[in-house]
Amino acid sequence: MSRGPAALAWRRLRGNRVALAAAVLFALIVAFCLAAPLWSSGVAGTGPNEPHTVEKIVVDGQEREVVSPDGTPIGPVWLGASGKFFLGADGRLGRDEMVRLMYGGRTSLIVGLSAALLATLLAVAAALLAGYYRGKVDAAIARGLDLAWSFPVLLLGIALGSALAVGGLKLGPVEIESGSLLLPILIIGLAYTPYVARPLRGEVLALREQEFVEAAVSQGTGPARLMLRELLPNLWSTIVVFFTLVAAQSLLLEAALSFVGIGVQAPDPSWGAMISSGFALIYTSPLLTVLPGLMILLTVLSLNVLGDALRDALDPRSQAQLEIHTGSYEPELEVAAP
Amino acid sequence: MSAPLLSVRDLRVGFGTEEGLVQAVGGVGFDLAPGEVLAIVGESGSGKSVTARALIGLTRAAGARVEGSVRLRGEELAGRGEAELQRVRGGEIAMVFQDPMTSFNPVSRIGTQIAEAIRAHEPEVGKGTARERTIELLGSVGIPDPGARVDSYPHELSGGMRQRAMIAMALAPGPSVLIADEPTTALDVTIQGQILRLLEDLNRERGLATILITHDLGVVAEVANRVLVMYAGRVVEQGDVDEIFYDPQHPYTWGLLGSLPRIDRPRPRRLPQIGGAPPAPISPPPGCGFHPRCPHQFGKCTQLPPLQARLEGAPEHLDRCWLDPEEKRAKRQVEGRIGLEAPSR
Amino acid sequence: MTRFVLKRLAGMALVLFAVSVIVFLIFNVIPNSDPAQRMAGKNATPQLVEAITEEWGFDEPLPVQYAKTMKLIFTGGLVSYSDGTDVDERILEGIPATLSLAIGAAVIWVVLGIAFGYLAAVRAGRFTDRALTVLATIGISMPVFWLGAVLLYFLTYEVELFPNGGYVPLTEDPLDWAYHLVLPWVTVAALYVGLYSRALRANMLDAMHADHVEAARAKGLPEGQVMRRHVLRNSLIPTVTLFGLDFGAAVGGSALLTETIFSLHGVGQYAIESTLGLDLPPIMGVTLYAAFFVVLFNALVDIAYAYLDPRVRLGSSAP
């Protein structure tokens, strides 16, 4: 009759309407971004980086300039030009804001999620090594994590980003070019590794003390098997929760770095960079600043809500789940007959 | 006989969980007079701790459904508001918990925590007076150098000292009923005796009525006047301590007594156990809760036996078993002593 | 206790050394471009590049480079080659604004964070809790710089409620100083109020199920007293650790983008301007400056923690 913890967690999650809404929202945003090529070729007829500075389009029968002579881009046209410039143009270059929003989302999501994946992988490795070997290895790793944590994340990102901006990275055999998306992924992933590694390390250390691990060690199980077969399976819930939360943080960091110009580089569009170019025109076209930021807010919000819901669902001691079921219980009649 | 101090009738506690309603306590009743020690015995999950907490309304925090009657000096406590219950808690009915290390706030001095108990019930008492009384209390429970100890943090005291301090904290507001939930379980065997002695002395000196919750029959034999045996949320046997030990009427009690190692007998080849395990609270067996594990169960056991006195001349000795007294007397003899033979499977 | 403090401060020195090595690695070792060119920035002339190579030791082995770089930094020799200004002078100029922003925001976020977290915890599951949790989650999901930009647009332009950015020194005009800082304070605090209220709520919900809380109720204490004296107090201790790090970072200029959006010209904005121009020496300087404060506050927090939690201070001495 008792269910496994994963099944129980899944059931709790399914019953959590807010979490479901967040999951749907995230799925919609991903779909929105994936639809970029379709919209771009099928509806807007333009790419994310194509300028239309001196062009004119027909809106509801009237001819209008994409970018007016004083540099003001056209506002949202909605369906007035059968989908072209649906959200207007993005500034002096007159690029299609809607198309850029979709492609920008793709880039931001790719960078954010990959960085989160990288951070999680590095964190799991660090935590397993520290927890298994304990002693000096653990001390060294813990010191390393503390050290990385001594830098405010944004500043660390900026330091790395600006230092690597011109020529890219060269560390031994690893070489990454300066315009590659791998660079911001690496920077953000490294910056957030301590965020995931610290709680994981704590858990591995606690697990390590438990008897089933001692038993495995005494049976002669090798380190790799122990880490992968005994320790790792018990970490999944923490890993899943923290991956979601760090993905949210990574998206925010990517936006900040791109805002300053050292995250995702032109010509790749990114929501953060869009806020930056929009900010220059904030008084004439506030929408250009508001829209990309709103997208970031919605994406990060859905990830945070999901992460919270996962944490609640996977917590075995979740007291918040206790509820009175009224009306479904019939008191048992005591037969007090002789 | 004077009216009982505490009178409980048909106390029931249910918890709603994701899997359905769990009836943790199903119909407990007893009376308690000043100076008496009532022991509630049972294994983990029998409902004994929940019963104790329900008496002072502590199960409210966990979202439980409590029914039944609890009368203190004739006045009904069930259904009273929080403010009323706060007056009763500590002031009339006090509780000593199992683990004194976790029951004290680790970042607060024990003197502060005891004084807090005093001033919660006597707000007019000033800090100085409260501190003096605290020191006095610590001394009366046998803590040496109480004037210095009053400023200690919980982790600075040894296990036995902590438990004494906890007893002092429970007695600080001057209650008439003391509930001790497994007061010696977390302690070394050598300290256990001291604490029991302390409880006995206090009981006598202050005319307290004590409810002692335990799974340890040795403790029961030492200090209890009356015993309540609980299993799967119900009382299965109830009566005078001598009656329970020398003339037990319920197979579960036989099993408990039988599993006690005895110094006056040769060592058994295997330590006797009660086969099987307690039922999962979410799916109780029909009728008698114990019958799936009982070697003497028969057809009628799927109907719940009422808790009643079945022995002539012992109207206070109640039990919940369909077997009649002669059958019981016969079946409980295993290898020359009281016990429960293994199920014939 | 004094021994603990001394040990902790000594540890701090070690960490700062390690931090300096990392900064050195980031700026001088791992990038794949000519270091002297990188440092020279926009106005790189061959003579300048040569001079820099000499000064920083780029043609010498790494340990010598490190020594020369550290010497430059700690003798105030760090110079921005793009505009010829002294890095440490510019940092000093920016400190008042950064400090004003950090302290004001910290006051707001501590007060509101604790208030909201406490309320949400004691009314867990009810409307107040849900509403506060929603607000807090939105607070931590917004890009801070975007919030600043939106506030700037709506509250200084659409409706001219606040000044359009800029910093007025406290000594000049306290009221004007505060007036200019209101929006930046709100922008910075929004994120932290969200974080702190969520953290406190979680800690309190955990603490509420502790045994000693049940014991406190069993003593007959009113629920409010139980919450304040036995749940909140215990839950605030980990919050102190968090605060130390965040405040340290804020003093170090972590609110860089807010400073930039509101033109406060603090240390953070200096870093951003240098980033836009890829002017590396100032970024190095600010990074070290910020890390110093984080490490310092980390040590202070450890000491405060030892003071607050008697178990750490006195050691578990029970037999």
CSV table of N, CA, C and O in Angstrom, one decimal, chain C residues 11-86:
chain,number,residue,atom,x,y,z
C,11,GLY,N,42.4,33.5,9.2
C,11,GLY,CA,41.8,32.8,8.1
C,11,GLY,C,41.5,33.7,7.0
C,11,GLY,O,41.6,33.4,5.8
C,12,MET,N,41.0,34.9,7.4
C,12,MET,CA,40.6,35.9,6.4
C,12,MET,C,41.8,36.3,5.5
C,12,MET,O,41.6,36.5,4.3
C,13,ALA,N,42.9,36.5,6.2
C,13,ALA,CA,44.1,36.9,5.4
C,13,ALA,C,44.4,35.9,4.4
C,13,ALA,O,44.7,36.2,3.2
C,14,LEU,N,44.3,34.6,4.8
C,14,LEU,CA,44.6,33.6,3.8
C,14,LEU,C,43.7,33.6,2.7
C,14,LEU,O,44.1,33.4,1.5
C,15,VAL,N,42.4,33.8,3.0
C,15,VAL,CA,41.4,33.8,1.9
C,15,VAL,C,41.7,34.9,0.9
C,15,VAL,O,41.6,34.8,-0.3
C,16,LEU,N,42.0,36.1,1.5
C,16,LEU,CA,42.3,37.2,0.6
C,16,LEU,C,43.5,37.0,-0.3
C,16,LEU,O,43.5,37.4,-1.5
C,17,PHE,N,44.4,36.2,0.2
C,17,PHE,CA,45.6,35.9,-0.6
C,17,PHE,C,45.1,35.0,-1.8
C,17,PHE,O,45.4,35.2,-2.9
C,18,ALA,N,44.3,34.0,-1.4
C,18,ALA,CA,43.7,33.1,-2.5
C,18,ALA,C,42.9,33.9,-3.5
C,18,ALA,O,43.0,33.7,-4.7
C,19,VAL,N,42.1,34.9,-3.0
C,19,VAL,CA,41.3,35.7,-3.9
C,19,VAL,C,42.2,36.5,-4.9
C,19,VAL,O,41.9,36.5,-6.1
C,20,SER,N,43.3,37.0,-4.3
C,20,SER,CA,44.2,37.8,-5.2
C,20,SER,C,44.8,36.8,-6.3
C,20,SER,O,44.9,37.3,-7.5
C,21,VAL,N,45.1,35.6,-6.0
C,21,VAL,CA,45.6,34.7,-7.0
C,21,VAL,C,44.5,34.4,-8.0
C,21,VAL,O,44.8,34.4,-9.2
C,22,ILE,N,43.3,34.3,-7.6
C,22,ILE,CA,42.2,34.0,-8.6
C,22,ILE,C,42.1,35.2,-9.5
C,22,ILE,O,41.9,35.0,-10.7
C,23,VAL,N,42.1,36.4,-8.9
C,23,VAL,CA,41.9,37.6,-9.8
C,23,VAL,C,43.0,37.6,-10.8
C,23,VAL,O,42.8,37.9,-12.0
C,24,PHE,N,44.2,37.3,-10.3
C,24,PHE,CA,45.4,37.3,-11.2
C,24,PHE,C,45.2,36.3,-12.3
C,24,PHE,O,45.4,36.6,-13.5
C,25,LEU,N,44.7,35.1,-12.0
C,25,LEU,CA,44.4,34.1,-13.0
C,25,LEU,C,43.4,34.5,-14.0
C,25,LEU,O,43.6,34.4,-15.2
C,26,ILE,N,42.3,35.1,-13.5
C,26,ILE,CA,41.3,35.6,-14.4
C,26,ILE,C,41.8,36.6,-15.4
C,26,ILE,O,41.5,36.5,-16.6
C,27,PHE,N,42.5,37.6,-14.9
C,27,PHE,CA,42.9,38.7,-15.8
C,27,PHE,C,44.2,38.5,-16.6
C,27,PHE,O,44.3,39.0,-17.6
C,28,ASN,N,45.1,37.7,-16.0
C,28,ASN,CA,46.4,37.6,-16.6
C,28,ASN,C,46.7,36.2,-17.3
C,28,ASN,O,47.6,36.1,-18.1
C,29,VAL,N,46.0,35.2,-16.9
C,29,VAL,CA,46.4,33.9,-17.3
C,29,VAL,C,45.5,33.2,-18.3
C,29,VAL,O,45.9,32.8,-19.3
C,30,ILE,N,44.2,33.1,-18.0
C,30,ILE,CA,43.4,32.3,-18.9
C,30,ILE,C,42.9,33.0,-20.2
C,30,ILE,O,42.5,32.3,-21.1
C,31,PRO,N,42.9,34.3,-20.2
C,31,PRO,CA,42.4,34.9,-21.5
C,31,PRO,C,43.4,34.6,-22.6
C,31,PRO,O,44.6,34.4,-22.4
C,32,ASN,N,42.8,34.5,-23.8
C,32,ASN,CA,43.6,34.1,-25.0
C,32,ASN,C,44.0,35.3,-25.8
C,32,ASN,O,43.9,35.2,-27.1
C,33,SER,N,44.4,36.3,-25.2
C,33,SER,CA,44.9,37.5,-26.0
C,33,SER,C,46.1,38.0,-25.4
C,33,SER,O,46.5,37.7,-24.3
C,34,ASP,N,46.8,38.9,-26.1
C,34,ASP,CA,48.0,39.5,-25.6
C,34,ASP,C,47.7,40.3,-24.4
C,34,ASP,O,47.0,41.3,-24.4
C,35,PRO,N,48.3,39.9,-23.2
C,35,PRO,CA,48.0,40.6,-22.0
C,35,PRO,C,48.2,42.1,-22.0
C,35,PRO,O,47.4,42.9,-21.5
C,36,ALA,N,49.3,42.5,-22.5
C,36,ALA,CA,49.6,44.0,-22.5
C,36,ALA,C,48.6,44.7,-23.3
C,36,ALA,O,48.1,45.8,-22.9
C,37,GLN,N,48.3,44.2,-24.5
C,37,GLN,CA,47.2,44.8,-25.3
C,37,GLN,C,45.9,44.9,-24.6
C,37,GLN,O,45.2,45.9,-24.6
C,38,ARG,N,45.6,43.8,-23.8
C,38,ARG,CA,44.4,43.7,-23.1
C,38,ARG,C,44.3,44.8,-22.1
C,38,ARG,O,43.3,45.5,-21.9
C,39,MET,N,45.4,45.0,-21.3
C,39,MET,CA,45.4,46.0,-20.3
C,39,MET,C,45.4,47.4,-20.9
C,39,MET,O,44.8,48.3,-20.3
C,40,ALA,N,46.1,47.5,-22.0
C,40,ALA,CA,46.2,48.9,-22.6
C,40,ALA,C,44.8,49.4,-23.0
C,40,ALA,O,44.5,50.6,-22.9
C,41,GLY,N,44.0,48.5,-23.5
C,41,GLY,CA,42.6,48.9,-23.8
C,41,GLY,C,42.6,49.6,-25.2
C,41,GLY,O,43.3,49.2,-26.1
C,42,LYS,N,41.7,50.6,-25.2
C,42,LYS,CA,41.4,51.2,-26.5
C,42,LYS,C,42.6,52.0,-27.1
C,42,LYS,O,42.8,51.9,-28.3
C,43,ASN,N,43.3,52.7,-26.3
C,43,ASN,CA,44.3,53.6,-26.8
C,43,ASN,C,45.7,52.9,-26.9
C,43,ASN,O,46.7,53.5,-26.5
C,44,ALA,N,45.7,51.7,-27.3
C,44,ALA,CA,47.0,50.9,-27.3
C,44,ALA,C,47.9,51.4,-28.4
C,44,ALA,O,47.7,51.2,-29.6
C,45,THR,N,49.0,52.0,-28.0
C,45,THR,CA,50.1,52.4,-28.9
C,45,THR,C,51.2,51.4,-28.6
C,45,THR,O,51.3,50.9,-27.5
C,46,PRO,N,52.1,51.1,-29.6
C,46,PRO,CA,53.2,50.2,-29.3
C,46,PRO,C,54.0,50.6,-28.1
C,46,PRO,O,54.4,49.7,-27.3
C,47,GLN,N,54.2,51.9,-27.9
C,47,GLN,CA,55.1,52.3,-26.8
C,47,GLN,C,54.4,52.0,-25.5
C,47,GLN,O,55.0,51.5,-24.5
C,48,LEU,N,53.0,52.2,-25.5
C,48,LEU,CA,52.2,51.9,-24.3
C,48,LEU,C,52.3,50.5,-24.0
C,48,LEU,O,52.5,50.1,-22.8
C,49,VAL,N,52.1,49.7,-25.0
C,49,VAL,CA,52.1,48.2,-24.8
C,49,VAL,C,53.4,47.7,-24.2
C,49,VAL,O,53.5,46.9,-23.3
C,50,GLU,N,54.5,48.3,-24.7
C,50,GLU,CA,55.8,48.0,-24.2
C,50,GLU,C,56.0,48.4,-22.8
C,50,GLU,O,56.5,47.6,-21.9
C,51,ALA,N,55.5,49.6,-22.5
C,51,ALA,CA,55.6,50.1,-21.1
C,51,ALA,C,54.9,49.2,-20.1
C,51,ALA,O,55.3,48.8,-19.0
C,52,ILE,N,53.7,48.8,-20.6
C,52,ILE,CA,52.8,47.9,-19.7
C,52,ILE,C,53.5,46.6,-19.5
C,52,ILE,O,53.5,46.1,-18.4
C,53,THR,N,54.0,46.0,-20.6
C,53,THR,CA,54.7,44.7,-20.5
C,53,THR,C,55.8,44.8,-19.4
C,53,THR,O,55.9,43.9,-18.6
C,54,GLU,N,56.5,45.9,-19.4
C,54,GLU,CA,57.6,46.1,-18.5
C,54,GLU,C,57.0,46.1,-17.0
C,54,GLU,O,57.4,45.4,-16.1
C,55,GLU,N,56.0,47.0,-16.9
C,55,GLU,CA,55.5,47.3,-15.6
C,55,GLU,C,54.9,46.1,-14.9
C,55,GLU,O,55.0,45.8,-13.7
C,56,TRP,N,54.1,45.3,-15.7
C,56,TRP,CA,53.3,44.2,-15.2
C,56,TRP,C,54.1,42.9,-15.3
C,56,TRP,O,53.7,41.9,-14.7
C,57,GLY,N,55.2,42.9,-16.0
C,57,GLY,CA,56.1,41.7,-16.0
C,57,GLY,C,55.5,40.6,-16.9
C,57,GLY,O,55.7,39.4,-16.7
C,58,PHE,N,54.9,41.0,-18.0
C,58,PHE,CA,54.2,40.0,-18.9
C,58,PHE,C,55.2,39.1,-19.6
C,58,PHE,O,54.8,38.1,-20.1
C,59,ASP,N,56.5,39.6,-19.7
C,59,ASP,CA,57.4,38.7,-20.4
C,59,ASP,C,58.2,37.9,-19.4
C,59,ASP,O,59.2,37.3,-19.8
C,60,GLU,N,57.8,37.9,-18.2
C,60,GLU,CA,58.5,37.2,-17.2
C,60,GLU,C,57.7,36.0,-16.6
C,60,GLU,O,56.5,35.9,-16.9
C,61,PRO,N,58.3,35.1,-15.9
C,61,PRO,CA,57.5,33.9,-15.4
C,61,PRO,C,56.3,34.3,-14.5
C,61,PRO,O,56.4,35.4,-13.9
C,62,LEU,N,55.3,33.5,-14.4
C,62,LEU,CA,54.1,33.8,-13.7
C,62,LEU,C,54.3,34.3,-12.3
C,62,LEU,O,53.6,35.3,-12.0
C,63,PRO,N,55.0,33.6,-11.5
C,63,PRO,CA,55.1,34.2,-10.1
C,63,PRO,C,55.7,35.6,-10.0
C,63,PRO,O,55.2,36.4,-9.2
C,64,VAL,N,56.6,35.9,-10.9
C,64,VAL,CA,57.1,37.3,-11.0
C,64,VAL,C,56.0,38.3,-11.4
C,64,VAL,O,55.8,39.3,-10.9
C,65,GLN,N,55.2,37.8,-12.4
C,65,GLN,CA,54.1,38.6,-12.9
C,65,GLN,C,53.1,38.9,-11.7
C,65,GLN,O,52.7,40.0,-11.5
C,66,TYR,N,52.8,37.8,-11.0
C,66,TYR,CA,51.9,37.9,-9.9
C,66,TYR,C,52.4,39.0,-8.9
C,66,TYR,O,51.7,39.9,-8.5
C,67,ALA,N,53.7,38.9,-8.6
C,67,ALA,CA,54.3,39.8,-7.6
C,67,ALA,C,54.2,41.2,-8.1
C,67,ALA,O,53.8,42.1,-7.4
C,68,LYS,N,54.5,41.4,-9.4
C,68,LYS,CA,54.5,42.8,-9.9
C,68,LYS,C,53.1,43.3,-10.0
C,68,LYS,O,52.8,44.5,-9.6
C,69,THR,N,52.1,42.4,-10.3
C,69,THR,CA,50.7,42.9,-10.4
C,69,THR,C,50.2,43.3,-9.0
C,69,THR,O,49.6,44.3,-8.9
C,70,MET,N,50.5,42.4,-8.0
C,70,MET,CA,50.1,42.8,-6.7
C,70,MET,C,50.7,44.1,-6.2
C,70,MET,O,50.1,44.9,-5.5
C,71,LYS,N,52.0,44.2,-6.5
C,71,LYS,CA,52.7,45.5,-6.1
C,71,LYS,C,51.9,46.7,-6.7
C,71,LYS,O,51.7,47.6,-6.0
C,72,LEU,N,51.6,46.6,-8.0
C,72,LEU,CA,50.9,47.7,-8.6
C,72,LEU,C,49.6,48.0,-7.9
C,72,LEU,O,49.2,49.1,-7.6
C,73,ILE,N,48.9,46.9,-7.6
C,73,ILE,CA,47.5,47.1,-7.0
C,73,ILE,C,47.7,47.7,-5.6
C,73,ILE,O,47.0,48.7,-5.3
C,74,PHE,N,48.6,47.2,-4.8
C,74,PHE,CA,48.6,47.6,-3.4
C,74,PHE,C,49.4,48.9,-3.1
C,74,PHE,O,49.3,49.4,-2.1
C,75,THR,N,50.1,49.3,-4.1
C,75,THR,CA,50.8,50.6,-4.0
C,75,THR,C,50.0,51.7,-4.7
C,75,THR,O,50.6,52.8,-5.0
C,76,GLY,N,48.8,51.4,-5.0
C,76,GLY,CA,48.0,52.5,-5.7
C,76,GLY,C,48.5,52.7,-7.1
C,76,GLY,O,48.2,53.8,-7.7
C,77,GLY,N,49.1,51.8,-7.7
C,77,GLY,CA,49.7,52.0,-9.0
C,77,GLY,C,48.8,51.6,-10.2
C,77,GLY,O,49.1,51.8,-11.3
C,78,LEU,N,47.6,51.0,-9.8
C,78,LEU,CA,46.7,50.6,-10.9
C,78,LEU,C,46.1,51.8,-11.6
C,78,LEU,O,45.6,52.8,-11.0
C,79,VAL,N,46.3,51.8,-12.9
C,79,VAL,CA,45.9,53.0,-13.7
C,79,VAL,C,45.1,52.6,-14.9
C,79,VAL,O,45.4,51.5,-15.5
C,80,SER,N,44.1,53.3,-15.2
C,80,SER,CA,43.3,53.0,-16.4
C,80,SER,C,44.1,53.6,-17.5
C,80,SER,O,44.2,54.9,-17.6
C,81,TYR,N,44.5,52.8,-18.5
C,81,TYR,CA,45.2,53.3,-19.6
C,81,TYR,C,44.4,54.0,-20.6
C,81,TYR,O,44.8,54.7,-21.5
C,82,SER,N,43.1,53.8,-20.5
C,82,SER,CA,42.2,54.4,-21.5
C,82,SER,C,42.0,55.9,-21.2
C,82,SER,O,41.9,56.7,-22.1
C,83,ASP,N,41.9,56.3,-19.9
C,83,ASP,CA,41.7,57.7,-19.6
C,83,ASP,C,42.7,58.3,-18.7
C,83,ASP,O,42.6,59.4,-18.2
C,84,GLY,N,43.7,57.5,-18.3
C,84,GLY,CA,44.8,58.0,-17.5
C,84,GLY,C,44.5,58.2,-16.0
C,84,GLY,O,45.3,58.7,-15.3
C,85,THR,N,43.3,57.8,-15.5
C,85,THR,CA,43.0,58.1,-14.1
C,85,THR,C,43.5,57.0,-13.2
C,85,THR,O,43.7,55.8,-13.6
C,86,ASP,N,43.7,57.3,-12.0
C,86,ASP,CA,44.1,56.4,-11.0
C,86,ASP,C,42.9,55.5,-10.5
C,86,ASP,O,41.9,56.1,-10.1
